[in-house]
């Protein structure tokens, strides 16, 4: 499968995950529900993403990854079609949960295919491009959904997305690998055992903290903009998410950071430090400054993600599907909690305490990476 086709699939799949986010305040008003309940549209999708990828990683050691990817995209297209023709919040929520069960199959298929097909610097380059495609998909999904909702209703975007998913899925041409299909059965414990490495678990923990903070801020950004800065227009909120896109462009240069220093843990520690400082700086009550810090916050998150994903593959001795399945699980476990728990903090204590709570989580993630940096030179390059 050409990497360009895989990247297009990634972009459209991430439309599914993030499309509701900029419209959460609008959904809360439309369905007469609280911000925390509106946030469930993201939470119910991310909860399966927190636990299912390891299971899918085990499954994908036995099945063709491209077949799983194609069938999953067709199923996602059906879910989008149902959302596009319904007006009931409960059915909308149910479809989001089903999408959450399907999405980890697609994500683990794509990352597992990259980890299995390419090695060395080519792996880093293609994994970075993959991370960039997820960022582009997240941004475009938010921006297009908000604009479609303004002009034609949110249902129109879901129908449009269903068509894109179906077309790209039918273009996937699986390649059958007999060596994989005929591999001897190995117990799940044997597959998971290599993940017990302390350095790898600390890296996964840091990724959890990273995405917890990111999901929290992006999920409640519409409410922050509306309540703190009186920005209520969904189109304007969608354009403020442009900081997301700037971060995507910056993350493309992440592989060049290894030319400045061969200590990848040092790179991650520095990025976490800047990530933390942006959360601290957002306390200043200025919309333009908040947007600038939000943009830097996004850039740091994407660069951490683009550094950590290939590093996990280089560091792990487990099967590529298992390594990436565990990575996705830790990543979205943080995301699921980040879309829900901080909502109560924001509702009860306000923006300042909300940001401080995220700061502590972010600092703990930086501490985990710093521990890896101090363990010795053998971990510096991820091997």
Tab-separated table of C-alpha atoms in Angstrom:
chain	number	residue	atom	x	y	z
A	1	UNK	CA	0.000	0.000	0.000
A	2	UNK	CA	1.549	3.364	-0.976
A	3	UNK	CA	2.291	5.573	2.014
A	4	UNK	CA	0.356	8.463	0.402
A	5	UNK	CA	-2.839	6.383	0.235
A	6	UNK	CA	-2.367	5.307	3.864
A	7	UNK	CA	-1.933	8.954	4.894
A	8	UNK	CA	-5.169	9.937	3.102
A	9	UNK	CA	-6.985	7.142	4.939
A	10	UNK	CA	-5.550	8.428	8.209
A	11	UNK	CA	-6.761	11.982	7.533
A	12	UNK	CA	-10.335	10.886	6.795
A	13	UNK	CA	-10.437	8.456	9.746
A	14	UNK	CA	-9.451	11.292	12.083
A	15	UNK	CA	-12.335	13.351	10.679
A	16	UNK	CA	-14.541	10.797	12.449
A	17	UNK	CA	-12.839	11.170	15.822
A	18	UNK	CA	-12.642	14.946	16.163
A	19	UNK	CA	-15.521	16.404	14.129
A	20	UNK	CA	-17.864	17.055	17.119
A	21	UNK	CA	-15.275	18.891	19.232
A	22	UNK	CA	-15.649	22.516	18.052
A	23	UNK	CA	-19.449	22.158	18.184
A	24	UNK	CA	-19.722	20.829	21.753
A	25	UNK	CA	-20.998	24.155	23.111
A	26	UNK	CA	-23.488	24.266	20.242
A	27	UNK	CA	-24.612	20.677	20.956
A	28	UNK	CA	-24.970	21.518	24.674
A	29	UNK	CA	-27.327	24.368	23.779
A	30	UNK	CA	-29.163	22.430	21.048
A	31	UNK	CA	-29.846	19.361	23.198
A	32	UNK	CA	-30.189	21.390	26.460
A	33	UNK	CA	-27.418	19.468	28.259
A	34	UNK	CA	-24.437	20.424	30.461
A	35	UNK	CA	-20.895	20.943	29.078
A	36	UNK	CA	-19.722	17.749	30.814
A	37	UNK	CA	-22.538	15.750	29.176
A	38	UNK	CA	-21.774	17.261	25.790
A	39	UNK	CA	-18.143	16.230	26.375
A	40	UNK	CA	-19.392	12.630	26.488
A	41	UNK	CA	-19.533	12.735	22.681
A	42	UNK	CA	-15.731	12.674	22.822
A	43	UNK	CA	-15.386	10.550	25.977
A	44	UNK	CA	-17.476	7.589	24.759
A	45	UNK	CA	-15.364	7.460	21.601
A	46	UNK	CA	-12.032	7.661	23.397
A	47	UNK	CA	-12.862	5.140	26.140
A	48	UNK	CA	-12.743	2.137	23.759
A	49	UNK	CA	-9.616	3.667	22.234
A	50	UNK	CA	-8.038	3.409	25.684
A	51	UNK	CA	-8.458	-0.358	26.025
A	52	UNK	CA	-9.168	-1.909	22.634
A	53	UNK	CA	-5.858	-1.260	20.797
A	54	UNK	CA	-3.933	-3.914	22.760
A	55	UNK	CA	-6.643	-6.445	21.852
A	56	UNK	CA	-6.491	-5.370	18.211
A	57	UNK	CA	-2.709	-5.558	18.370
A	58	UNK	CA	-3.001	-9.229	19.330
A	59	UNK	CA	-5.559	-9.847	16.569
A	60	UNK	CA	-3.397	-8.124	13.957
A	61	UNK	CA	-0.509	-10.504	14.615
A	62	UNK	CA	-2.733	-13.142	12.968
A	63	UNK	CA	-4.596	-11.196	10.254
A	64	UNK	CA	-3.750	-8.980	7.299
A	65	UNK	CA	-3.613	-5.387	8.529
A	66	UNK	CA	-4.895	-3.937	5.261
A	67	UNK	CA	-7.995	-6.147	5.245
A	68	UNK	CA	-8.795	-5.002	8.782
A	69	UNK	CA	-8.231	-1.367	7.755
A	70	UNK	CA	-10.515	-1.643	4.711
A	71	UNK	CA	-13.379	-3.342	6.572
A	72	UNK	CA	-13.118	-0.920	9.497
A	73	UNK	CA	-13.369	2.096	7.188
A	74	UNK	CA	-16.517	0.656	5.580
A	75	UNK	CA	-18.062	0.163	9.047
A	76	UNK	CA	-17.126	3.743	10.030
A	77	UNK	CA	-18.827	4.988	6.859
A	78	UNK	CA	-22.039	3.243	7.957
A	79	UNK	CA	-21.845	4.882	11.414
A	80	UNK	CA	-21.377	8.314	9.831
A	81	UNK	CA	-24.419	7.695	7.636
A	82	UNK	CA	-26.580	6.858	10.670
A	83	UNK	CA	-25.430	10.032	12.476
A	84	UNK	CA	-26.171	12.026	9.331
A	85	UNK	CA	-29.830	10.977	9.284
A	86	UNK	CA	-30.676	11.109	13.016
A	87	UNK	CA	-31.648	13.951	15.348
A	88	UNK	CA	-31.577	12.029	18.652
A	89	UNK	CA	-28.734	12.692	21.096
A	90	UNK	CA	-28.891	9.142	22.522
A	91	UNK	CA	-28.465	7.550	19.077
A	92	UNK	CA	-25.714	10.040	18.265
A	93	UNK	CA	-23.958	8.982	21.485
A	94	UNK	CA	-24.436	5.281	20.678
A	95	UNK	CA	-22.890	5.716	17.220
A	96	UNK	CA	-19.954	7.583	18.770
A	97	UNK	CA	-19.372	4.609	21.080
A	98	UNK	CA	-19.424	2.173	18.146
A	99	UNK	CA	-16.980	4.439	16.297
A	100	UNK	CA	-14.768	4.249	19.384
A	101	UNK	CA	-14.773	0.449	19.096
A	102	UNK	CA	-13.875	0.625	15.400
A	103	UNK	CA	-11.275	3.404	15.404
A	104	UNK	CA	-8.540	1.510	17.330
A	105	UNK	CA	-8.683	-1.258	14.723
A	106	UNK	CA	-7.948	1.306	12.012
A	107	UNK	CA	-5.246	3.144	13.982
A	108	UNK	CA	-3.471	-0.031	15.103
A	109	UNK	CA	-3.646	-1.403	11.551
A	110	UNK	CA	-1.979	1.708	10.136
A	111	UNK	CA	0.744	2.056	12.774
A	112	UNK	CA	1.358	-1.690	12.781
A	113	UNK	CA	1.658	-1.702	8.980
A	114	UNK	CA	4.186	1.141	9.091
A	115	UNK	CA	6.180	-0.524	11.880
A	116	UNK	CA	6.196	-3.828	10.003
A	117	UNK	CA	6.974	-2.462	6.523
A	118	UNK	CA	9.716	0.123	7.168
A	119	UNK	CA	12.798	0.221	9.384
A	120	UNK	CA	15.420	2.685	10.630
A	121	UNK	CA	15.321	6.276	9.387
A	122	UNK	CA	12.606	5.378	6.885
A	123	UNK	CA	10.452	4.206	9.793
A	124	UNK	CA	11.016	7.539	11.593
A	125	UNK	CA	10.184	9.505	8.447
A	126	UNK	CA	6.999	7.574	7.635
A	127	UNK	CA	5.855	7.506	11.264
A	128	UNK	CA	6.368	11.285	11.393
A	129	UNK	CA	4.320	11.669	8.212
A	130	UNK	CA	1.645	9.465	9.775
A	131	UNK	CA	1.572	11.626	12.903
A	132	UNK	CA	1.327	14.672	10.642
A	133	UNK	CA	-1.633	13.106	8.835
A	134	UNK	CA	-3.446	12.513	12.143
A	135	UNK	CA	-2.893	16.166	13.018
A	136	UNK	CA	-4.118	17.327	9.617
A	137	UNK	CA	-7.149	15.041	9.933
A	138	UNK	CA	-7.906	16.358	13.403
A	139	UNK	CA	-7.692	19.979	12.284
A	140	UNK	CA	-9.597	19.579	9.020
A	141	UNK	CA	-12.234	17.436	10.736
A	142	UNK	CA	-12.870	20.182	13.285
A	143	UNK	CA	-12.745	23.061	10.784
A	144	UNK	CA	-14.846	21.415	8.064
A	145	UNK	CA	-17.427	20.065	10.518
A	146	UNK	CA	-17.910	23.516	12.078
A	147	UNK	CA	-18.278	25.197	8.693
A	148	UNK	CA	-20.560	22.492	7.287
A	149	UNK	CA	-22.691	22.843	10.445
A	150	UNK	CA	-22.969	26.604	9.955
A	151	UNK	CA	-23.976	26.442	6.311
A	152	UNK	CA	-25.796	23.113	5.837
A	153	UNK	CA	-26.155	21.512	9.278
A	154	UNK	CA	-23.789	19.091	11.025
A	155	UNK	CA	-25.512	16.102	9.367
A	156	UNK	CA	-24.149	17.145	5.956
A	157	UNK	CA	-20.553	16.743	7.122
A	158	UNK	CA	-21.170	13.204	8.350
A	159	UNK	CA	-22.675	12.189	5.010
A	160	UNK	CA	-19.717	13.778	3.206
A	161	UNK	CA	-17.291	11.908	5.485
A	162	UNK	CA	-19.114	8.615	4.871
A	163	UNK	CA	-18.563	8.982	1.117
A	164	UNK	CA	-14.838	9.740	1.575
A	165	UNK	CA	-14.361	6.732	3.869
A	166	UNK	CA	-16.119	4.393	1.459
A	167	UNK	CA	-14.178	5.552	-1.610
A	168	UNK	CA	-10.774	5.293	0.094
A	169	UNK	CA	-11.662	1.917	1.655
A	170	UNK	CA	-12.555	0.412	-1.727
A	171	UNK	CA	-9.165	1.576	-3.061
A	172	UNK	CA	-7.259	-0.455	-0.421
A	173	UNK	CA	-5.705	-3.509	-2.100
A	174	UNK	CA	-4.595	-6.001	0.589
A	175	UNK	CA	-1.378	-7.947	0.092
A	176	UNK	CA	-1.520	-11.414	1.575
A	177	UNK	CA	1.492	-12.512	3.604
A	178	UNK	CA	1.450	-16.280	4.104
A	179	UNK	CA	4.183	-16.049	6.691
A	180	UNK	CA	1.907	-13.983	8.895
A	181	UNK	CA	-1.213	-16.049	8.274
A	182	UNK	CA	0.578	-19.305	9.051
A	183	UNK	CA	2.504	-18.058	12.081
A	184	UNK	CA	2.370	-20.491	15.028
A	185	UNK	CA	-0.003	-19.583	17.829
A	186	UNK	CA	1.615	-17.729	20.716
A	187	UNK	CA	-0.145	-16.881	23.976
A	188	UNK	CA	-1.130	-13.240	24.614
A	189	UNK	CA	1.176	-13.240	27.651
A	190	UNK	CA	4.156	-14.070	25.436
A	191	UNK	CA	3.280	-11.225	23.069
A	192	UNK	CA	2.833	-8.724	25.922
A	193	UNK	CA	5.877	-9.761	27.968
A	194	UNK	CA	8.372	-7.508	26.058
A	195	UNK	CA	6.263	-4.465	27.040
A	196	UNK	CA	7.350	-4.849	30.693
A	197	UNK	CA	10.498	-2.783	30.031
A	198	UNK	CA	10.656	0.067	32.585
A	199	UNK	CA	11.900	2.581	30.000
A	200	UNK	CA	9.102	1.689	27.598
A	201	UNK	CA	6.420	1.902	30.311
A	202	UNK	CA	7.723	5.310	31.405
A	203	UNK	CA	7.520	6.479	27.799
A	204	UNK	CA	3.941	5.195	27.548
A	205	UNK	CA	3.129	6.979	30.839
A	206	UNK	CA	4.525	10.248	29.488
A	207	UNK	CA	2.386	9.842	26.349
A	208	UNK	CA	-0.663	9.317	28.602
A	209	UNK	CA	0.054	12.608	30.420
A	210	UNK	CA	0.736	14.441	27.164
A	211	UNK	CA	-2.592	13.534	25.579
A	212	UNK	CA	-4.577	13.957	28.800
A	213	UNK	CA	-3.602	17.642	28.840
A	214	UNK	CA	-4.098	18.088	25.119
A	215	UNK	CA	-7.549	16.471	25.037
A	216	UNK	CA	-8.691	18.453	28.066
A	217	UNK	CA	-7.726	21.818	26.615
A	218	UNK	CA	-9.065	21.120	23.126
A	219	UNK	CA	-12.293	19.539	24.384
A	220	UNK	CA	-13.170	22.500	26.597
A	221	UNK	CA	-11.698	25.170	24.325
A	222	UNK	CA	-15.154	26.098	22.907
A	223	UNK	CA	-16.437	26.660	26.464
A	224	UNK	CA	-13.303	28.622	27.473
A	225	UNK	CA	-13.588	30.847	24.404
A	226	UNK	CA	-17.315	31.334	24.960
A	227	UNK	CA	-17.259	31.922	28.733
A	228	UNK	CA	-13.921	33.691	29.224
A	229	UNK	CA	-13.501	35.571	25.931
A	230	UNK	CA	-17.111	35.810	24.604
A	231	UNK	CA	-16.236	34.011	21.358
A	232	UNK	CA	-19.416	32.113	20.459
A	233	UNK	CA	-19.402	31.773	16.652
A	234	UNK	CA	-18.585	28.116	15.712
A	235	UNK	CA	-16.772	29.288	12.568
A	236	UNK	CA	-14.498	31.586	14.580
A	237	UNK	CA	-13.859	28.863	17.144
A	238	UNK	CA	-12.940	26.516	14.293
A	239	UNK	CA	-10.434	29.042	12.955
A	240	UNK	CA	-8.855	29.422	16.401
A	241	UNK	CA	-8.135	25.721	16.092
A	242	UNK	CA	-5.720	26.800	13.341
A	243	UNK	CA	-3.037	26.664	16.022
A	244	UNK	CA	-3.513	22.944	15.619
A	245	UNK	CA	-2.539	23.182	11.951
A	246	UNK	CA	0.520	25.334	12.692
A	247	UNK	CA	1.619	22.649	15.123
A	248	UNK	CA	1.205	20.052	12.384
A	249	UNK	CA	3.572	21.954	10.105
A	250	UNK	CA	6.133	22.418	12.873
A	251	UNK	CA	6.008	18.719	13.798
A	252	UNK	CA	7.222	17.817	10.299
A	253	UNK	CA	10.711	19.029	11.258
A	254	UNK	CA	10.833	16.783	14.345
A	255	UNK	CA	13.262	14.247	12.759
A	256	UNK	CA	15.742	17.128	12.299
A	257	UNK	CA	15.931	17.558	16.081
A	258	UNK	CA	17.935	14.333	16.284
A	259	UNK	CA	20.663	16.102	14.270
A	260	UNK	CA	20.999	18.691	17.036
A	261	UNK	CA	21.383	16.030	19.717
A	262	UNK	CA	21.399	12.245	19.565
A	263	UNK	CA	19.815	12.063	23.015
A	264	UNK	CA	16.119	11.605	22.198
A	265	UNK	CA	15.176	11.696	25.878
A	266	UNK	CA	16.739	15.148	26.143
A	267	UNK	CA	14.596	16.305	23.232
A	268	UNK	CA	11.454	14.985	24.914
A	269	UNK	CA	12.369	16.514	28.289
A	270	UNK	CA	12.832	19.946	26.675
A	271	UNK	CA	9.549	19.662	24.792
A	272	UNK	CA	7.673	18.712	27.978
A	273	UNK	CA	9.190	21.725	29.760
A	274	UNK	CA	7.927	24.098	27.051
A	275	UNK	CA	4.584	22.263	27.006
A	276	UNK	CA	4.230	22.964	30.749
A	277	UNK	CA	5.213	26.629	30.399
A	278	UNK	CA	2.470	27.253	27.826
A	279	UNK	CA	-0.163	26.019	30.299
A	280	UNK	CA	1.238	28.364	32.928
A	281	UNK	CA	1.266	31.312	30.484
A	282	UNK	CA	-2.394	30.782	29.507
A	283	UNK	CA	-3.374	32.227	32.894
A	284	UNK	CA	-2.882	35.711	31.425
A	285	UNK	CA	-6.323	37.047	30.419
A	286	UNK	CA	-5.681	38.131	26.841
A	287	UNK	CA	-7.340	36.418	23.884
A	288	UNK	CA	-4.475	37.090	21.450
A	289	UNK	CA	-1.883	35.844	23.969
A	290	UNK	CA	-4.044	32.815	24.793
A	291	UNK	CA	-4.248	31.916	21.089
A	292	UNK	CA	-0.461	32.327	20.717
A	293	UNK	CA	0.183	30.058	23.707
A	294	UNK	CA	-2.419	27.603	22.414
A	295	UNK	CA	-0.533	27.427	19.114
A	296	UNK	CA	2.782	26.763	20.892
A	297	UNK	CA	1.026	24.223	23.130
A	298	UNK	CA	-0.218	22.345	20.039
A	299	UNK	CA	3.220	22.460	18.400
A	300	UNK	CA	4.862	20.956	21.505
A	301	UNK	CA	2.289	18.184	21.747
A	302	UNK	CA	2.709	17.197	18.116
A	303	UNK	CA	6.497	17.229	18.371
A	304	UNK	CA	6.361	15.052	21.504
A	305	UNK	CA	4.014	12.652	19.702
A	306	UNK	CA	6.175	12.604	16.556
A	307	UNK	CA	9.253	11.852	18.696
A	308	UNK	CA	7.661	9.315	21.045
A	309	UNK	CA	5.877	7.136	18.447
A	310	UNK	CA	8.991	6.042	16.493
A	311	UNK	CA	11.011	5.911	19.717
A	312	UNK	CA	8.569	3.361	21.146
A	313	UNK	CA	9.011	1.205	18.032
A	314	UNK	CA	12.807	1.412	18.289
A	315	UNK	CA	12.833	0.741	22.021
A	316	UNK	CA	10.401	-2.193	22.072
A	317	UNK	CA	11.308	-5.806	21.275
A	318	UNK	CA	7.629	-6.755	20.985
A	319	UNK	CA	5.723	-7.375	17.757
A	320	UNK	CA	5.036	-4.087	15.909
A	321	UNK	CA	1.255	-4.502	16.286
A	322	UNK	CA	1.584	-5.054	20.040
A	323	UNK	CA	3.986	-2.125	20.509
A	324	UNK	CA	1.759	0.286	18.611
A	325	UNK	CA	-1.436	-1.132	20.113
A	326	UNK	CA	-0.087	-0.422	23.611
A	327	UNK	CA	1.042	3.054	22.513
A	328	UNK	CA	-2.421	3.861	21.167
A	329	UNK	CA	-4.018	2.486	24.363
A	330	UNK	CA	-1.950	4.693	26.690
A	331	UNK	CA	-2.421	7.649	24.343
A	332	UNK	CA	-6.217	7.444	24.250
A	333	UNK	CA	-6.570	6.383	27.883
A	334	UNK	CA	-5.127	9.817	28.668
A	335	UNK	CA	-7.425	11.314	26.043
A	336	UNK	CA	-10.560	9.669	27.450
A	337	UNK	CA	-9.879	10.909	30.986
A	338	UNK	CA	-8.856	14.315	29.638
A	339	UNK	CA	-12.164	14.804	27.837
A	340	UNK	CA	-14.211	14.147	30.975
A	341	UNK	CA	-12.509	14.624	34.368
A	342	UNK	CA	-11.166	18.182	33.766
A	343	UNK	CA	-14.668	19.218	32.725
A	344	UNK	CA	-15.825	18.960	36.342
A	345	UNK	CA	-12.794	20.953	37.502
A	346	UNK	CA	-13.600	23.682	34.972
A	347	UNK	CA	-17.322	23.768	35.898
A	348	UNK	CA	-16.658	23.950	39.655
A	349	UNK	CA	-13.402	25.922	39.996
A	350	UNK	CA	-12.998	27.845	36.739
A	351	UNK	CA	-10.245	28.299	34.179
A	352	UNK	CA	-7.295	29.040	36.495
A	353	UNK	CA	-7.591	25.813	38.539
A	354	UNK	CA	-8.400	23.881	35.358
A	355	UNK	CA	-5.086	24.979	33.810
A	356	UNK	CA	-3.125	24.331	37.025
A	357	UNK	CA	-4.502	20.784	37.214
A	358	UNK	CA	-3.301	20.174	33.645
A	359	UNK	CA	0.084	21.676	34.520
A	360	UNK	CA	0.667	19.116	37.285
A	361	UNK	CA	-0.190	16.224	34.957
A	362	UNK	CA	2.103	17.643	32.271
A	363	UNK	CA	4.970	18.061	34.735
A	364	UNK	CA	4.604	14.434	35.827
A	365	UNK	CA	4.909	13.351	32.174
A	366	UNK	CA	8.088	15.397	31.883
A	367	UNK	CA	9.406	13.759	35.066
A	368	UNK	CA	8.898	10.270	33.549
A	369	UNK	CA	10.888	11.248	30.465
A	370	UNK	CA	13.586	12.828	32.644
A	371	UNK	CA	13.914	9.507	34.496
A	372	UNK	CA	14.621	7.777	31.192
A	373	UNK	CA	17.189	10.450	30.314
A	374	UNK	CA	19.035	9.673	33.553
A	375	UNK	CA	19.104	5.886	33.108
A	376	UNK	CA	22.156	5.852	30.866
A	377	UNK	CA	23.512	6.289	27.380
A	378	UNK	CA	22.083	2.982	26.164
A	379	UNK	CA	18.613	4.561	26.129
A	380	UNK	CA	19.553	7.809	24.431
A	381	UNK	CA	18.821	6.706	20.905
A	382	UNK	CA	15.880	4.523	21.837
A	383	UNK	CA	17.699	1.218	21.587
